[in-house]
Coordinates of C-alpha atoms and ligand atoms in Angstrom, one line a residue:
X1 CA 166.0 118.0 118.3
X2 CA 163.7 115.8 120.3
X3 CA 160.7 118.6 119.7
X4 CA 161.9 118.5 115.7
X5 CA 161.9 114.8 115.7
X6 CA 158.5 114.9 117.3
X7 CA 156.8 117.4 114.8
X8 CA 158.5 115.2 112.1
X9 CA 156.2 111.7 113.3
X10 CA 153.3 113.7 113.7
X11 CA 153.3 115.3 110.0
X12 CA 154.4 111.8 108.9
X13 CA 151.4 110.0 110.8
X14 CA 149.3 112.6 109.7
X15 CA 150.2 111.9 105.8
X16 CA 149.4 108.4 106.7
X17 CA 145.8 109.1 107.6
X18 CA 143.3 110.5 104.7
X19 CA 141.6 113.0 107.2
X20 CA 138.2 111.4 108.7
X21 CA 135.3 114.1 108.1
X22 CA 134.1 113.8 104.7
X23 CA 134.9 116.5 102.5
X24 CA 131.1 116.8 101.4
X25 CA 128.0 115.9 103.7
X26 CA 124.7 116.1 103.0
X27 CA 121.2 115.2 104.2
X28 CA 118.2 114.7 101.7
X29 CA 114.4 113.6 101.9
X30 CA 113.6 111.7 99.0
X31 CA 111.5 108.7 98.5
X32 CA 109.6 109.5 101.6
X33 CA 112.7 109.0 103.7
X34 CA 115.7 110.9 105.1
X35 CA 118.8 109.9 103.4
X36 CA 122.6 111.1 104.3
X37 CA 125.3 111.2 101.9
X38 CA 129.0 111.3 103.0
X39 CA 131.8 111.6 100.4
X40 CA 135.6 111.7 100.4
X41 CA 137.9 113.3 97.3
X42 CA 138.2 116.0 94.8
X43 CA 134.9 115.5 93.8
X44 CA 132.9 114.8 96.2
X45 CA 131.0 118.3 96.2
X46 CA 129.9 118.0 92.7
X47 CA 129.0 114.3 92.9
X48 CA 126.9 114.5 95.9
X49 CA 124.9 117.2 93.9
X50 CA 124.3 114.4 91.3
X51 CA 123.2 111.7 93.5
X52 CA 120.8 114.4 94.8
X53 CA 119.6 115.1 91.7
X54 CA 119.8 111.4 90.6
X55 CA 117.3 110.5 93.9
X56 CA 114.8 113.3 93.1
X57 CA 114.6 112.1 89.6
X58 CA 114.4 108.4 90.0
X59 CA 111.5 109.0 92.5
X60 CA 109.4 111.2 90.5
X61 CA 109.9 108.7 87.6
X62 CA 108.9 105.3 89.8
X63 CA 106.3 107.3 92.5
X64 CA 102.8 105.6 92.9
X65 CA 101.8 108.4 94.2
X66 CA 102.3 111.4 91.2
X67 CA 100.2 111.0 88.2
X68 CA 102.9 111.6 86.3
X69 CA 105.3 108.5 87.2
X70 CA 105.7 106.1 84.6
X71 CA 104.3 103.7 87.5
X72 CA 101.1 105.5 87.5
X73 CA 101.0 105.5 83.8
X74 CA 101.5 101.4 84.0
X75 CA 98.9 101.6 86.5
X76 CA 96.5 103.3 84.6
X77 CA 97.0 101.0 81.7
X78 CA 98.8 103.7 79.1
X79 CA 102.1 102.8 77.8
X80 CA 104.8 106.0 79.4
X81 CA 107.5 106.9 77.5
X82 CA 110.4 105.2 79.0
X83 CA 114.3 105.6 78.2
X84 CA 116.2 102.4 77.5
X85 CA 117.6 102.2 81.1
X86 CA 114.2 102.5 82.9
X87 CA 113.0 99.4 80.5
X88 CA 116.2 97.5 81.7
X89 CA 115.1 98.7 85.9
X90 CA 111.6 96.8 84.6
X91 CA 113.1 93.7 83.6
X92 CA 115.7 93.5 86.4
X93 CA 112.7 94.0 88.6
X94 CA 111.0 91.4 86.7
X95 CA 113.3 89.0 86.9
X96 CA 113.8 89.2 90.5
X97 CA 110.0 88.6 90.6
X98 CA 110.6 85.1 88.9
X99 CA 114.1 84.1 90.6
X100 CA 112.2 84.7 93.8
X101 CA 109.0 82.9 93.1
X102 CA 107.1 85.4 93.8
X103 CA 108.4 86.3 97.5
X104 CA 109.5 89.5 95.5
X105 CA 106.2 90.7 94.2
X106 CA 107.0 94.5 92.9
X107 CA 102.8 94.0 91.6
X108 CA 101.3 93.9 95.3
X109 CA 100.5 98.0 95.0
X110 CA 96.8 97.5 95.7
X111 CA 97.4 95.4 98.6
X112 CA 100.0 98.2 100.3
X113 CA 97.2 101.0 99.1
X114 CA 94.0 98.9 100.7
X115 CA 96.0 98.2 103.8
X116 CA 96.2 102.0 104.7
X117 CA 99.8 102.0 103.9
X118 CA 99.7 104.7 101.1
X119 CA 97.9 107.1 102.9
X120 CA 98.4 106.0 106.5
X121 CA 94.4 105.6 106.3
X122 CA 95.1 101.8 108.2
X123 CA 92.4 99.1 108.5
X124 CA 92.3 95.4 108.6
X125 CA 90.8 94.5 105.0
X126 CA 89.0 90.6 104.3
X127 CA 90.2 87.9 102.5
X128 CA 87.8 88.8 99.7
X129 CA 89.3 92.3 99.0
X130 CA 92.6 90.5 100.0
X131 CA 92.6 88.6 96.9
X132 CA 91.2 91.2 94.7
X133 CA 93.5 93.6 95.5
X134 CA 96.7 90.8 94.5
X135 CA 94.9 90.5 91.4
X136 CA 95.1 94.3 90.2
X137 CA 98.4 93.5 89.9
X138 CA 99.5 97.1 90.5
X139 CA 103.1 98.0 90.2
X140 CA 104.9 99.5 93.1
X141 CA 108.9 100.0 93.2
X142 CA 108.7 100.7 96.9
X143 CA 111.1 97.1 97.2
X144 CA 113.4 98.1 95.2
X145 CA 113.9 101.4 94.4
X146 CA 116.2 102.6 97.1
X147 CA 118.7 99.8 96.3
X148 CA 118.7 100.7 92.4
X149 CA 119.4 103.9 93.6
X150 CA 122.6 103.0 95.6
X151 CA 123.6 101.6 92.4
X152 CA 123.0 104.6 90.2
X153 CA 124.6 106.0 92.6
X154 CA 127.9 104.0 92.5
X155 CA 127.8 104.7 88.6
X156 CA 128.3 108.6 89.3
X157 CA 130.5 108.0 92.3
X158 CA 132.9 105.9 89.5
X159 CA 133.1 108.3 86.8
X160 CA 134.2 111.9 89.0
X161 CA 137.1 112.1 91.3
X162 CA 135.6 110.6 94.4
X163 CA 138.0 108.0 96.7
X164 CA 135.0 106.7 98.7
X165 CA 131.6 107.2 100.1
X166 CA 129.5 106.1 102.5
X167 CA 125.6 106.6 101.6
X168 CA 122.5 105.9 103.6
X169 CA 119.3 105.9 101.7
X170 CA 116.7 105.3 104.0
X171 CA 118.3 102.3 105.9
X172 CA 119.8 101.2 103.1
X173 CA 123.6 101.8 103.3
X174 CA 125.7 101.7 100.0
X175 CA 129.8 101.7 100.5
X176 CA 132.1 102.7 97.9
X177 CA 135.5 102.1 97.7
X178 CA 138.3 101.5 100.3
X179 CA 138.8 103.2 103.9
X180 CA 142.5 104.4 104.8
X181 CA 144.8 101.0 105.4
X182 CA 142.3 98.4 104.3
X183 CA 140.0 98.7 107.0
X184 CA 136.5 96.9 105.9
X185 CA 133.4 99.2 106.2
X186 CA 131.1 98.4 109.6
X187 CA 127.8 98.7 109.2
X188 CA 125.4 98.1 112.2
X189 CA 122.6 96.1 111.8
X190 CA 119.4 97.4 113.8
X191 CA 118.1 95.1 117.1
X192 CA 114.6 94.8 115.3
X193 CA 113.7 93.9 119.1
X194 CA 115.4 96.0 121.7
X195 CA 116.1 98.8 119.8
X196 CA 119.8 100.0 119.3
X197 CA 122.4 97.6 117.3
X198 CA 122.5 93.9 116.6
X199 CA 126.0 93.7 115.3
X200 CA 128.2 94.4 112.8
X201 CA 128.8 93.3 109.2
X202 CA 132.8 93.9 107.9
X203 CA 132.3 94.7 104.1
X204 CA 135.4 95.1 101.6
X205 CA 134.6 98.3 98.9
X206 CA 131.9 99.0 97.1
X207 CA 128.8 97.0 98.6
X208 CA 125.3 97.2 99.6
X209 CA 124.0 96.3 102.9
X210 CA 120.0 96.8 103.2
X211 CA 117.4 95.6 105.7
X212 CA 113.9 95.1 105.6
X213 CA 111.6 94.4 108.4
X214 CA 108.8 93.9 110.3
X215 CA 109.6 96.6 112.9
X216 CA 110.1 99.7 110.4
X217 CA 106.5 100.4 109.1
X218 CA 103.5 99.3 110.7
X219 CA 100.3 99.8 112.8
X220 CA 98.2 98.3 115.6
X221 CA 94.6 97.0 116.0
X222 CA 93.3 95.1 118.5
X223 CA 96.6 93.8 120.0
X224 CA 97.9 92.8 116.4
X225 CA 100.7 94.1 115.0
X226 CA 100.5 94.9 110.9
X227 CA 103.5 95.8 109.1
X228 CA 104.5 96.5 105.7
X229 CA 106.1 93.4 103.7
X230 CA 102.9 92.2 102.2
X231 CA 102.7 88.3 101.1
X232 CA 101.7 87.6 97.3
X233 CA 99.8 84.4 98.1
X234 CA 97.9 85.8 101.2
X235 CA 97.4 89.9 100.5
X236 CA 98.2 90.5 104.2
X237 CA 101.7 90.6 105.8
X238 CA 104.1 88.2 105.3
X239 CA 104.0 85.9 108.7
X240 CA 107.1 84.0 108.4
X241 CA 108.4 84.1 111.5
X242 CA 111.4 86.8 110.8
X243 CA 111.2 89.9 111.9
X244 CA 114.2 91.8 110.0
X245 CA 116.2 90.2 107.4
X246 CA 119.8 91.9 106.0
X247 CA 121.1 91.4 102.8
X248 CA 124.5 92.3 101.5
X249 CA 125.4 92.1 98.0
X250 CA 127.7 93.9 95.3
X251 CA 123.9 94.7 93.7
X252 CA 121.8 97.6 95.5
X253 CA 119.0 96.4 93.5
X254 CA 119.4 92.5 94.1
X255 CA 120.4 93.1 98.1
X256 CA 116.9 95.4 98.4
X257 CA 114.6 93.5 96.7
X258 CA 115.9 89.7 98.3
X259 CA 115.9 91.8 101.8
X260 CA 112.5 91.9 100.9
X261 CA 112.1 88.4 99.4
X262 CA 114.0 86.5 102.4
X263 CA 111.7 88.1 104.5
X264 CA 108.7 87.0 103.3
X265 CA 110.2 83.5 102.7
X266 CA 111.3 82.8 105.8
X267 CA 114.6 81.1 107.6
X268 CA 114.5 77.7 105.6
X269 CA 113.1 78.7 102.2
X270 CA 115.7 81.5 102.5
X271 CA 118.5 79.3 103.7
X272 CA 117.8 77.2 100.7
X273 CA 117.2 80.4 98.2
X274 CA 120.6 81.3 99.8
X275 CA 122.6 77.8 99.0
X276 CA 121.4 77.7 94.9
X277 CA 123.1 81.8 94.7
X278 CA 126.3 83.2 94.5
X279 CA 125.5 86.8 95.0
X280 CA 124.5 87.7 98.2
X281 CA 124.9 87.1 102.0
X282 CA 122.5 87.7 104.5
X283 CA 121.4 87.7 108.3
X284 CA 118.1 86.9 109.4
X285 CA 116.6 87.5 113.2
X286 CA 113.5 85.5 114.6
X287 CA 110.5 86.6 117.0
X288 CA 112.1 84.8 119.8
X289 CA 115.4 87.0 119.3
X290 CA 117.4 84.3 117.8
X291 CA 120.1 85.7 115.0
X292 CA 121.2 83.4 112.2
X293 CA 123.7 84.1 109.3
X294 CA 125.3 83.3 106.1
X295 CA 128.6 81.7 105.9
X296 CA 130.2 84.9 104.5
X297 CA 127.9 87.2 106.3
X298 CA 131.0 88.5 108.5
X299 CA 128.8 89.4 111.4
X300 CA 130.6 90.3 114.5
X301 CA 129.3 91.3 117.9
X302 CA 126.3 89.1 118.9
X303 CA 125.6 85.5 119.1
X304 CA 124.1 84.0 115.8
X305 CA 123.9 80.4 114.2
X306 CA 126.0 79.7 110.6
X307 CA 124.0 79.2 107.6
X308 CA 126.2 77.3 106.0
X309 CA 126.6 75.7 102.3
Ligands
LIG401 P1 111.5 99.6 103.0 O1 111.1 100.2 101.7 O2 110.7 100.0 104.1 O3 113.0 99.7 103.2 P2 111.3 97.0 101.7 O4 112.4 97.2 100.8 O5 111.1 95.7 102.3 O6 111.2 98.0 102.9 O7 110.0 97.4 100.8 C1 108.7 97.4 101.3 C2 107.8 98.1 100.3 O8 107.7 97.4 99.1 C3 106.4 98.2 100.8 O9 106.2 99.5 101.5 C4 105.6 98.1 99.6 O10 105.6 99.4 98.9 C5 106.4 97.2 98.7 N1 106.1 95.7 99.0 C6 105.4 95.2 100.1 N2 105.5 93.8 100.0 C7 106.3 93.5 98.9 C8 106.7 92.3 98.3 N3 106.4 91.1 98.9 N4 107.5 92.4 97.2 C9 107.8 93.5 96.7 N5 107.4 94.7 97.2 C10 106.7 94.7 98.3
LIG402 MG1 113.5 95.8 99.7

């Protein structure tokens, strides 16, 4: 009876629990990153297929790199055909552009290309070509892209038979629906200075948490450190003290390009970005190792300072 009774808990607990592997797993270079996919319910084969096939598309539409892109055809001045939805991406993208002041510049193109950062072909440029290169006003998605994605993304997830998913596209991590009991999603943040993990940020369903930083893409000459967040006023990386900034927000798009944004910013421009909107959190780490944070941020495991309203 005892060994019946036994075998009876165990089914029961095991009914209680939705099982932990994912039922479909799957690892993808697109947009010249690795991503992983990781996806619970009936559907979960045949949806990760379509965010696959959603990735590839979306980044041989917004590439700067393949002549075909409706990018490149901006670029080059001819008007691309475009569907509906890719106008609406442009004018989301634009609008962050404005809401930002500028901190979110998806026309900086020239200045990534003439700092070596298209073709890893690195150099130190003047303030002359510095300038010239912000005026080309060339388009360039790279800031935005990925988080877009996560919200294409969520659109597929919603209309097949999928309970939730966990997705990392290049860094940035997009959540989707609810983990067995309630339990929030934990997402580590990076330790932009010793390596490893910061903390953690408790998020509830679907949500986007996406970092940028100072420490992901850059080179070295002469002692100086160059990275990849470029500055709209200057033409050279954005100095503002930061080195990684975390944004989380219902909005893949809005969390990646205000990642971006909030870096370039810095702390008190972003703190004050931060208390005039209602749809984002974020955490923000200095040179000198010292982590701040958003009221609502919900970080956990580190010491940090409140941001608060
Ligand atoms: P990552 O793409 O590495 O995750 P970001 O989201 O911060 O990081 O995007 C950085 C990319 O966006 C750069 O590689 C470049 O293509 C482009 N970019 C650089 N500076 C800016 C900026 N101030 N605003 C918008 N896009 C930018
Ligand atoms: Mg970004």
């Amino acid at each position: 009876m005892k060994k019946l009774l036994c075998v009876f808990f165990a089914l029961l607990f095991l009914a209680g629990c939705a099982p932990k592997t994912p039922k479909a797993q799957r690892d993808i270079f697109a947009m010249d990153t690795l991503m992983s996919l990781q996806l619970w319910g009936e559907d979960a084969d045949a949806a990760a297929e379509d965010v696959e096939a959603m990735l590839h598309h979306l980044e041989a539409r917004w590439s700067v790199t393949r002549e075909d892109s409706i990018t490149a055809g901006l670029n080059r001045g001819i008007r691309p055909e475009m569907t509906p939805q890719e106008l609406a991406l442009l004018s989301e993208v634009e609008a962050l552009y404005r809401r930002t002041g500028g901190a979110f510049n998806p026309y900086l193109g020239e200045v990534s290309r003439l700092w070596g950062f298209y073709d890893k072909n690195y150099r130190v440029p003047d303030a002359q070509e510095c300038f010239l290169a912000i005026q080309a006003g060339m388009l360039d998605m790279g800031a935005a892209l990925k988080g877009y994605a996560g919200d294409r993304a969520v659109e597929i997830l919603e209309e097949l038979d999928v309970e939730r998913a966990i997705l990392n596209l290049g860094g940035n991590i997009q959540t989707y629906g609810h983990k067995p009991g309630g339990e929030p999603w934990k997402i580590g943040i990076a330790d932009p200075i010793r390596g490893g993990t910061l903390g953690v940020v408790a998020v509830e369903g679907t949500m986007s948490i996406v970092t940028s930083g100072s420490y992901q893409r850059y080179f070295e000459q002469d002692g100086v450190r160059y990275h990849h967040i470029m500055d709209g006023a200057t033409g050279a990386p954005a100095d503002s003290g930061l080195v990684s900034v975390t944004v989380i927000s219902r909005s893949g798009l809005t969390a990646d390009a205000l990642s971006t944004a909030l870096f370039v910013m810095g702390l008190e421009e972003a703190a004050a970005f931060w208390r005039q909107s209602e749809d984002f959190e974020a955490v923000f780490v200095l040179a000198d190792g010292t982590v701040y944070a958003t009221a609502g941020a919900n970080l956990s495991g580190c010491a940090y300072q409140e941001i608060s309203s």
